[in-house]
Short mmCIF file of C-alpha atoms in Angstrom, two decimals:
data_model
loop_
_atom_site.label_atom_id
_atom_site.label_comp_id
_atom_site.label_asym_id
_atom_site.label_seq_id
_atom_site.Cartn_x
_atom_site.Cartn_y
_atom_site.Cartn_z
CA UNK B 1 1.51 -2.06 -31.56
CA UNK B 2 0.94 -4.98 -29.26
CA UNK B 3 4.51 -4.73 -27.66
CA UNK B 4 3.78 -1.08 -26.97
CA UNK B 5 0.68 -1.89 -24.87
CA UNK B 6 2.41 -4.62 -23.09
CA UNK B 7 5.25 -2.32 -22.25
CA UNK B 8 2.90 0.42 -21.18
CA UNK B 9 1.04 -2.09 -18.91
CA UNK B 10 4.41 -3.41 -17.34
CA UNK B 11 5.52 0.16 -16.79
CA UNK B 12 2.29 0.90 -14.91
CA UNK B 13 2.73 -2.21 -12.77
CA UNK B 14 6.19 -1.17 -12.00
CA UNK B 15 5.09 2.28 -11.17
CA UNK B 16 2.39 0.96 -8.91
CA UNK B 17 4.90 -1.14 -6.98
CA UNK B 18 7.26 1.95 -6.53
CA UNK B 19 4.52 4.23 -5.46
CA UNK B 20 3.15 1.69 -2.97
CA UNK B 21 6.57 1.19 -1.47
CA UNK B 22 7.12 4.87 -1.21
CA UNK B 23 3.56 5.37 0.38
CA UNK B 24 4.42 2.68 2.95
CA UNK B 25 7.88 4.24 3.79
CA UNK B 26 6.26 7.67 4.16
CA UNK B 27 3.47 6.29 6.25
CA UNK B 28 5.90 4.51 8.52
CA UNK B 29 8.02 7.65 8.87
CA UNK B 30 4.99 9.62 10.10
CA UNK B 31 3.98 6.66 12.29
CA UNK B 32 7.35 6.55 13.96
CA UNK B 33 6.98 10.30 14.78
CA UNK B 34 3.39 10.17 15.86
CA UNK B 35 2.77 6.88 17.79
CA UNK B 36 3.26 7.07 21.62
CA UNK B 37 5.35 4.18 22.81
CA UNK B 38 8.10 1.85 21.56
CA UNK B 39 5.75 -0.84 20.47
CA UNK B 40 3.53 1.06 18.19
CA UNK B 41 6.58 2.75 16.75
CA UNK B 42 8.17 -0.58 16.09
CA UNK B 43 4.99 -1.66 14.35
CA UNK B 44 5.26 1.29 12.05
CA UNK B 45 8.81 0.65 11.22
CA UNK B 46 8.25 -2.86 10.62
CA UNK B 47 5.42 -2.23 8.07
CA UNK B 48 8.12 0.01 6.20
CA UNK B 49 10.77 -2.66 6.20
CA UNK B 50 8.44 -5.48 5.04
CA UNK B 51 5.93 -3.69 2.75
CA UNK B 52 7.63 -0.67 1.65
CA UNK B 53 11.19 -2.01 0.84
CA UNK B 54 9.61 -5.28 -0.55
CA UNK B 55 7.43 -3.31 -2.91
CA UNK B 56 10.34 -1.06 -3.93
CA UNK B 57 12.53 -4.16 -4.56
CA UNK B 58 9.78 -5.96 -6.57
CA UNK B 59 9.36 -2.81 -8.61
CA UNK B 60 13.06 -2.80 -9.28
CA UNK B 61 13.14 -6.42 -10.07
CA UNK B 62 10.30 -6.11 -12.52
CA UNK B 63 11.97 -3.13 -14.22
CA UNK B 64 15.15 -4.84 -14.61
CA UNK B 65 13.49 -7.94 -15.92
CA UNK B 66 11.20 -6.04 -18.41
CA UNK B 67 13.50 -3.34 -19.54
CA UNK B 68 16.80 -5.24 -19.64
CA UNK B 69 15.99 -8.84 -19.45
CA UNK B 70 17.98 -9.17 -16.25
CA UNK B 71 16.90 -11.57 -13.49
CA UNK B 72 18.54 -10.28 -10.45
CA UNK B 73 19.07 -12.86 -7.85
CA UNK B 74 20.29 -10.30 -5.40
CA UNK B 75 16.85 -8.50 -5.44
CA UNK B 76 14.99 -11.78 -4.90
CA UNK B 77 17.24 -12.66 -1.97
CA UNK B 78 16.81 -9.19 -0.62
CA UNK B 79 13.04 -9.46 -0.89
CA UNK B 80 13.15 -12.94 0.81
CA UNK B 81 15.38 -11.99 3.70
CA UNK B 82 13.42 -8.69 4.29
CA UNK B 83 10.16 -10.57 4.53
CA UNK B 84 11.71 -13.24 6.70
CA UNK B 85 13.88 -11.25 9.21
CA UNK B 86 12.08 -7.93 9.72
CA UNK B 87 8.94 -9.20 11.51
CA UNK B 88 11.03 -11.59 13.56
CA UNK B 89 13.42 -8.98 14.62
CA UNK B 90 10.76 -6.48 15.47
CA UNK B 91 9.08 -9.27 17.48
CA UNK B 92 12.41 -9.96 19.44
CA UNK B 93 13.04 -6.27 20.07
CA UNK B 94 9.53 -5.76 21.34
CA UNK B 95 9.77 -8.77 23.74
CA UNK B 96 13.05 -7.52 24.99
CA UNK B 97 11.59 -4.03 25.55
CA UNK B 98 8.92 -5.56 27.56
CA UNK B 99 11.19 -7.81 29.64
CA UNK B 100 13.32 -4.73 30.40
CA UNK B 101 10.35 -3.00 31.75
CA UNK B 102 9.09 -0.61 29.24
CA UNK B 103 5.32 -0.62 29.40
CA UNK B 104 3.14 -0.14 26.55
CA UNK B 105 0.54 2.66 26.45
CA UNK B 106 -2.56 0.92 27.54
CA UNK B 107 -5.05 3.56 27.15
CA UNK B 108 -7.84 1.58 25.62
CA UNK B 109 -6.54 -2.05 25.81
CA UNK B 110 -4.81 -4.40 28.29
CA UNK B 111 -1.30 -5.61 28.40
CA UNK B 112 -1.91 -9.19 27.50
CA UNK B 113 1.77 -10.15 27.37
CA UNK B 114 2.07 -9.04 31.06
CA UNK B 115 -1.02 -11.02 32.04
CA UNK B 116 0.51 -14.11 30.33
CA UNK B 117 3.85 -13.68 32.17
CA UNK B 118 2.06 -13.34 35.46
CA UNK B 119 -0.16 -16.18 34.76
CA UNK B 120 2.81 -18.34 33.74
CA UNK B 121 4.61 -17.36 36.99
CA UNK B 122 1.60 -18.55 39.21
CA UNK B 123 1.61 -21.89 37.31
CA UNK B 124 5.23 -22.40 38.17
CA UNK B 125 4.68 -21.81 41.93
#
């Protein structure tokens, strides 16, 4: 009876991770369509790749470990590399987009990166 309850609890935990990952992927898909510029769309897709995919991989890892006693090193490496590389790649893409000249939608905020670049150029003169 105890093993049954433990298995039920682990199955609920796995389901929570899978549902959370699915939620983040769906939310980021909607954000990619709805957000106005490349920076906010990039923000939405980065959330999908970090939180969504990591949650799905954690759920898959827990499922394999609990149900089949398999410790998948590939899943662990995929989680680590996703968490490390995705935010860095998004940051570099957004910097490149800004340097190319794509301006963010600054409806209710200022472009602080543009101000920092302008200030840096003034200090160099």
